[in-house]
Amino acid sequence: MSDSPSTKRIAILISGRGSNMVALADAVRGGSILDAEVALVVSDRPDAAGLEKARQRGIETLVIERLGRTREAHDREIIAALAARKIDLVCLAGYMRILSSEFINTYRGRILNIHPSLLPSFPGLDAQQQALTHGARISGCTVHFVDETLDGGPIIGQREVPICKDDTAESLSARILTEEHKLYAEAVNIVLANRNEN
Ligand code: GRF
């Protein structure tokens, strides 16, 4: 925890395992993401395994479920939680919901997502299987800004991963995930550095 006014406050939104959240939190703690603090982890699912990993790291966690509400009402509760904690940057990390336009407008240019393909190829679900089905020889991962398009916002960074002849969706996903963890921290650093210049 840092009190410096230049310290950027990051919120990470998850729905599941949370390995990218862990990678970001550990990069902040290890000093490879500078001048930042992971101030909050939000999950829309109470059973997300990542919640416990965040708590173990001393990070505040919140479960904000959709509970039959509209997307807009659900997102409004999340926006209020982020605003109350003066969040500067929102990182989606396996967050399995589409954001409302109010959410995107409130944090435009300050919401990042990680996707397990070289966008614009293979947006949407099961990107690794899509790459295999198409016979791609190379895939990878992308960190991009979130806008109204599905996995279509401006790209911040990418890493390539080779596809092997006998790859399954599981083996390819594991190889890509290793690169995701490095890429996400790099991308957050790039975004924070650019914001400091403005
Ligand atoms: C990652 O492959 C990420 O690219 C995708 O969902 C997966 C989340 O994994 N958006 P984890 O929860 O970060 O372990």
mmCIF file of C-alpha atoms and ligand atoms in Angstrom:
data_model
loop_
_atom_site.group_PDB
_atom_site.id
_atom_site.type_symbol
_atom_site.label_atom_id
_atom_site.label_comp_id
_atom_site.label_asym_id
_atom_site.label_seq_id
_atom_site.Cartn_x
_atom_site.Cartn_y
_atom_site.Cartn_z
ATOM 1 C CA MET A 1 0.000 0.000 0.000
ATOM 2 C CA SER A 2 1.330 3.427 -0.891
ATOM 3 C CA ASP A 3 -0.023 6.852 -0.006
ATOM 4 C CA SER A 4 1.752 8.642 -2.817
ATOM 5 C CA PRO A 5 -0.712 10.662 -4.914
ATOM 6 C CA SER A 6 0.999 9.368 -8.070
ATOM 7 C CA THR A 7 0.203 5.760 -7.175
ATOM 8 C CA LYS A 8 -2.404 4.501 -9.608
ATOM 9 C CA ARG A 9 -5.198 2.413 -8.144
ATOM 10 C CA ILE A 10 -6.023 -0.692 -10.166
ATOM 11 C CA ALA A 11 -9.212 -2.763 -9.926
ATOM 12 C CA ILE A 12 -9.241 -6.236 -11.461
ATOM 13 C CA LEU A 13 -12.509 -7.877 -12.520
ATOM 14 C CA ILE A 14 -12.596 -11.663 -12.594
ATOM 15 C CA SER A 15 -15.082 -14.510 -12.961
ATOM 16 C CA GLY A 16 -12.924 -17.563 -12.330
ATOM 17 C CA ARG A 17 -9.411 -18.858 -11.769
ATOM 18 C CA GLY A 18 -7.746 -15.455 -11.601
ATOM 19 C CA SER A 19 -4.260 -16.370 -12.794
ATOM 20 C CA ASN A 20 -3.906 -13.095 -14.718
ATOM 21 C CA MET A 21 -5.086 -11.211 -11.635
ATOM 22 C CA VAL A 22 -2.368 -12.992 -9.637
ATOM 23 C CA ALA A 23 0.215 -12.128 -12.303
ATOM 24 C CA LEU A 24 -0.730 -8.439 -12.103
ATOM 25 C CA ALA A 25 -0.823 -8.386 -8.308
ATOM 26 C CA ASP A 26 2.567 -10.096 -8.107
ATOM 27 C CA ALA A 27 4.036 -7.754 -10.730
ATOM 28 C CA VAL A 28 2.916 -4.772 -8.644
ATOM 29 C CA ARG A 29 4.303 -6.277 -5.475
ATOM 30 C CA GLY A 30 7.559 -7.302 -7.179
ATOM 31 C CA GLY A 31 8.044 -3.805 -8.608
ATOM 32 C CA SER A 32 7.762 -4.688 -12.289
ATOM 33 C CA ILE A 33 4.611 -2.562 -12.456
ATOM 34 C CA LEU A 34 5.624 0.811 -11.100
ATOM 35 C CA ASP A 35 3.652 3.366 -9.099
ATOM 36 C CA ALA A 36 0.544 1.241 -8.835
ATOM 37 C CA GLU A 37 -1.509 -0.638 -6.310
ATOM 38 C CA VAL A 38 -4.085 -3.388 -6.860
ATOM 39 C CA ALA A 39 -6.750 -1.805 -4.685
ATOM 40 C CA LEU A 40 -9.699 -4.085 -5.429
ATOM 41 C CA VAL A 41 -10.667 -7.393 -7.007
ATOM 42 C CA VAL A 42 -14.307 -7.751 -8.063
ATOM 43 C CA SER A 43 -15.919 -11.027 -9.066
ATOM 44 C CA ASP A 44 -19.411 -11.506 -10.449
ATOM 45 C CA ARG A 45 -19.260 -15.094 -9.167
ATOM 46 C CA PRO A 46 -19.016 -15.996 -5.464
ATOM 47 C CA ASP A 47 -17.227 -19.269 -6.320
ATOM 48 C CA ALA A 48 -14.433 -17.684 -8.376
ATOM 49 C CA ALA A 49 -11.186 -19.334 -7.275
ATOM 50 C CA GLY A 50 -9.349 -16.064 -7.804
ATOM 51 C CA LEU A 51 -11.119 -14.452 -4.838
ATOM 52 C CA GLU A 52 -9.170 -16.510 -2.316
ATOM 53 C CA LYS A 53 -5.901 -15.834 -4.159
ATOM 54 C CA ALA A 54 -6.606 -12.097 -3.908
ATOM 55 C CA ARG A 55 -7.442 -12.316 -0.197
ATOM 56 C CA GLN A 56 -4.221 -14.235 0.435
ATOM 57 C CA ARG A 57 -2.404 -11.263 -1.077
ATOM 58 C CA GLY A 58 -4.206 -8.835 1.219
ATOM 59 C CA ILE A 59 -6.281 -7.329 -1.575
ATOM 60 C CA GLU A 60 -9.829 -6.197 -0.877
ATOM 61 C CA THR A 61 -12.362 -8.385 -2.684
ATOM 62 C CA LEU A 62 -16.005 -7.822 -3.550
ATOM 63 C CA VAL A 63 -18.547 -10.220 -5.017
ATOM 64 C CA ILE A 64 -21.091 -8.319 -7.069
ATOM 65 C CA GLU A 65 -23.479 -10.781 -8.677
ATOM 66 C CA ARG A 66 -25.831 -10.003 -11.536
ATOM 67 C CA LEU A 67 -28.770 -11.588 -9.623
ATOM 68 C CA GLY A 68 -31.366 -11.267 -12.369
ATOM 69 C CA ARG A 69 -30.774 -7.535 -12.733
ATOM 70 C CA THR A 70 -30.210 -5.777 -16.019
ATOM 71 C CA ARG A 71 -26.612 -5.426 -17.202
ATOM 72 C CA GLU A 72 -26.962 -1.686 -16.558
ATOM 73 C CA ALA A 73 -28.093 -2.101 -12.938
ATOM 74 C CA HIS A 74 -25.370 -4.662 -12.261
ATOM 75 C CA ASP A 75 -22.699 -2.432 -13.776
ATOM 76 C CA ARG A 76 -23.935 0.586 -11.833
ATOM 77 C CA GLU A 77 -23.186 -1.214 -8.580
ATOM 78 C CA ILE A 78 -19.692 -2.063 -9.835
ATOM 79 C CA ILE A 79 -19.091 1.522 -11.031
ATOM 80 C CA ALA A 80 -20.125 2.805 -7.587
ATOM 81 C CA ALA A 81 -17.696 0.405 -5.892
ATOM 82 C CA LEU A 82 -14.867 1.521 -8.196
ATOM 83 C CA ALA A 83 -15.674 5.199 -7.724
ATOM 84 C CA ALA A 84 -15.802 4.838 -3.933
ATOM 85 C CA ARG A 85 -12.249 3.471 -4.055
ATOM 86 C CA LYS A 86 -10.989 6.088 -6.531
ATOM 87 C CA ILE A 87 -9.957 3.476 -9.080
ATOM 88 C CA ASP A 88 -7.807 4.793 -11.945
ATOM 89 C CA LEU A 89 -7.509 1.672 -14.111
ATOM 90 C CA VAL A 90 -9.800 -1.331 -14.595
ATOM 91 C CA CYS A 91 -8.247 -4.611 -15.757
ATOM 92 C CA LEU A 92 -10.568 -7.359 -16.977
ATOM 93 C CA ALA A 93 -8.961 -10.731 -16.326
ATOM 94 C CA GLY A 94 -11.209 -13.594 -17.333
ATOM 95 C CA TYR A 95 -14.285 -11.466 -16.570
ATOM 96 C CA MET A 96 -17.030 -13.244 -18.473
ATOM 97 C CA ARG A 97 -19.478 -10.373 -18.905
ATOM 98 C CA ILE A 98 -19.961 -7.708 -21.522
ATOM 99 C CA LEU A 99 -19.783 -4.206 -20.049
ATOM 100 C CA SER A 100 -22.648 -1.712 -20.401
ATOM 101 C CA SER A 101 -22.037 1.479 -22.356
ATOM 102 C CA GLU A 102 -22.303 3.415 -19.082
ATOM 103 C CA PHE A 103 -19.367 1.418 -17.690
ATOM 104 C CA ILE A 104 -17.341 1.898 -20.867
ATOM 105 C CA ASN A 105 -18.103 5.628 -20.971
ATOM 106 C CA THR A 106 -17.273 6.135 -17.301
ATOM 107 C CA TYR A 107 -13.840 4.518 -17.659
ATOM 108 C CA ARG A 108 -13.165 4.980 -21.382
ATOM 109 C CA GLY A 109 -9.460 4.604 -22.140
ATOM 110 C CA ARG A 110 -8.952 3.153 -18.671
ATOM 111 C CA ILE A 111 -10.367 -0.376 -19.151
ATOM 112 C CA LEU A 112 -8.035 -3.123 -20.367
ATOM 113 C CA ASN A 113 -8.803 -6.708 -21.344
ATOM 114 C CA ILE A 114 -6.629 -9.717 -22.086
ATOM 115 C CA HIS A 115 -7.655 -12.152 -24.805
ATOM 116 C CA PRO A 116 -6.016 -15.483 -25.717
ATOM 117 C CA SER A 117 -5.491 -14.892 -29.445
ATOM 118 C CA LEU A 118 -3.761 -12.470 -31.754
ATOM 119 C CA LEU A 119 -6.687 -10.114 -32.284
ATOM 120 C CA PRO A 120 -8.397 -9.290 -34.579
ATOM 121 C CA SER A 121 -8.242 -13.046 -35.231
ATOM 122 C CA PHE A 122 -10.500 -15.227 -33.096
ATOM 123 C CA PRO A 123 -12.468 -12.830 -30.895
ATOM 124 C CA GLY A 124 -15.116 -14.182 -28.529
ATOM 125 C CA LEU A 125 -15.253 -17.478 -26.684
ATOM 126 C CA ASP A 126 -12.899 -20.457 -27.111
ATOM 127 C CA ALA A 127 -10.253 -18.458 -28.959
ATOM 128 C CA GLN A 128 -7.662 -21.216 -28.584
ATOM 129 C CA GLN A 129 -9.988 -23.841 -30.095
ATOM 130 C CA GLN A 130 -10.879 -21.398 -32.877
ATOM 131 C CA ALA A 131 -7.180 -21.105 -33.746
ATOM 132 C CA LEU A 132 -6.810 -24.903 -33.864
ATOM 133 C CA THR A 133 -9.998 -25.352 -35.914
ATOM 134 C CA HIS A 134 -8.722 -22.849 -38.489
ATOM 135 C CA GLY A 135 -5.352 -24.601 -38.724
ATOM 136 C CA ALA A 136 -3.453 -21.496 -37.603
ATOM 137 C CA ARG A 137 0.293 -22.023 -37.150
ATOM 138 C CA ILE A 138 0.733 -19.111 -34.762
ATOM 139 C CA SER A 139 -1.544 -17.734 -32.102
ATOM 140 C CA GLY A 140 -0.870 -15.746 -28.961
ATOM 141 C CA CYS A 141 -2.466 -13.188 -26.719
ATOM 142 C CA THR A 142 -3.523 -9.564 -26.870
ATOM 143 C CA VAL A 143 -4.105 -6.812 -24.338
ATOM 144 C CA HIS A 144 -6.434 -4.131 -25.669
ATOM 145 C CA PHE A 145 -8.549 -1.218 -24.533
ATOM 146 C CA VAL A 146 -12.190 -2.108 -24.060
ATOM 147 C CA ASP A 147 -14.717 -0.281 -26.200
ATOM 148 C CA GLU A 148 -18.226 -1.164 -27.409
ATOM 149 C CA THR A 149 -16.939 -3.867 -29.790
ATOM 150 C CA LEU A 150 -16.394 -7.485 -28.747
ATOM 151 C CA ASP A 151 -12.628 -7.855 -28.215
ATOM 152 C CA GLY A 152 -12.216 -5.109 -30.823
ATOM 153 C CA GLY A 153 -10.747 -2.088 -29.007
ATOM 154 C CA PRO A 154 -7.313 -0.579 -29.761
ATOM 155 C CA ILE A 155 -4.458 -3.018 -29.183
ATOM 156 C CA ILE A 156 -1.847 -2.192 -26.537
ATOM 157 C CA GLY A 157 0.381 -5.236 -26.896
ATOM 158 C CA GLN A 158 0.616 -8.784 -28.227
ATOM 159 C CA ARG A 159 2.782 -11.860 -27.803
ATOM 160 C CA GLU A 160 3.056 -14.679 -30.325
ATOM 161 C CA VAL A 161 2.857 -18.345 -29.400
ATOM 162 C CA PRO A 162 3.598 -21.188 -31.835
ATOM 163 C CA ILE A 163 0.970 -23.859 -32.431
ATOM 164 C CA CYS A 164 2.331 -27.416 -32.444
ATOM 165 C CA LYS A 165 1.024 -30.253 -34.609
ATOM 166 C CA ASP A 166 -0.368 -32.273 -31.725
ATOM 167 C CA ASP A 167 -1.731 -29.342 -29.698
ATOM 168 C CA THR A 168 -5.076 -29.645 -27.973
ATOM 169 C CA ALA A 169 -7.101 -26.678 -26.761
ATOM 170 C CA GLU A 170 -5.680 -27.411 -23.286
ATOM 171 C CA SER A 171 -2.017 -27.580 -24.301
ATOM 172 C CA LEU A 172 -2.293 -24.459 -26.465
ATOM 173 C CA SER A 173 -4.181 -22.587 -23.742
ATOM 174 C CA ALA A 174 -1.445 -23.401 -21.225
ATOM 175 C CA ARG A 175 1.299 -22.169 -23.582
ATOM 176 C CA ILE A 176 -0.609 -18.966 -24.292
ATOM 177 C CA LEU A 177 -1.412 -18.399 -20.602
ATOM 178 C CA THR A 178 2.290 -18.263 -19.700
ATOM 179 C CA GLU A 179 2.696 -15.411 -22.175
ATOM 180 C CA GLU A 180 -0.525 -13.709 -21.008
ATOM 181 C CA HIS A 181 0.929 -13.310 -17.547
ATOM 182 C CA LYS A 182 4.007 -11.472 -18.870
ATOM 183 C CA LEU A 183 2.103 -9.439 -21.457
ATOM 184 C CA TYR A 184 -0.520 -8.098 -19.068
ATOM 185 C CA ALA A 185 2.057 -6.560 -16.745
ATOM 186 C CA GLU A 186 3.919 -5.032 -19.713
ATOM 187 C CA ALA A 187 0.706 -3.556 -21.083
ATOM 188 C CA VAL A 188 -0.316 -2.059 -17.742
ATOM 189 C CA ASN A 189 3.100 -0.412 -17.492
ATOM 190 C CA ILE A 190 2.723 1.053 -20.985
ATOM 191 C CA VAL A 191 -0.712 2.477 -20.190
ATOM 192 C CA LEU A 192 0.345 3.911 -16.826
ATOM 193 C CA ALA A 193 3.481 5.467 -18.325
ATOM 194 C CA ASN A 194 1.442 7.154 -21.066
ATOM 195 C CA ARG A 195 -1.103 8.479 -18.575
ATOM 196 C CA ASN A 196 1.666 10.013 -16.485
ATOM 197 C CA GLU A 197 2.887 11.969 -19.508
ATOM 198 C CA ASN A 198 -0.526 13.614 -19.992
HETATM 199 C C1 GRF B 1 -7.433 -16.087 -19.978
HETATM 200 O O1 GRF B 1 -7.070 -16.997 -20.976
HETATM 201 C C2 GRF B 1 -7.805 -14.762 -20.571
HETATM 202 O O2 GRF B 1 -7.088 -14.446 -21.727
HETATM 203 C C3 GRF B 1 -9.248 -14.956 -20.928
HETATM 204 O O3 GRF B 1 -9.784 -15.744 -19.888
HETATM 205 C C4 GRF B 1 -8.726 -16.490 -19.286
HETATM 206 C C5 GRF B 1 -8.739 -16.127 -17.830
HETATM 207 O O4 GRF B 1 -7.817 -16.884 -17.081
HETATM 208 N N1 GRF B 1 -9.912 -13.692 -21.092
HETATM 209 P P1 GRF B 1 -7.477 -16.459 -15.585
HETATM 210 O O5 GRF B 1 -8.815 -16.393 -14.841
HETATM 211 O O6 GRF B 1 -6.800 -15.134 -15.633
HETATM 212 O O7 GRF B 1 -6.617 -17.552 -15.055
#
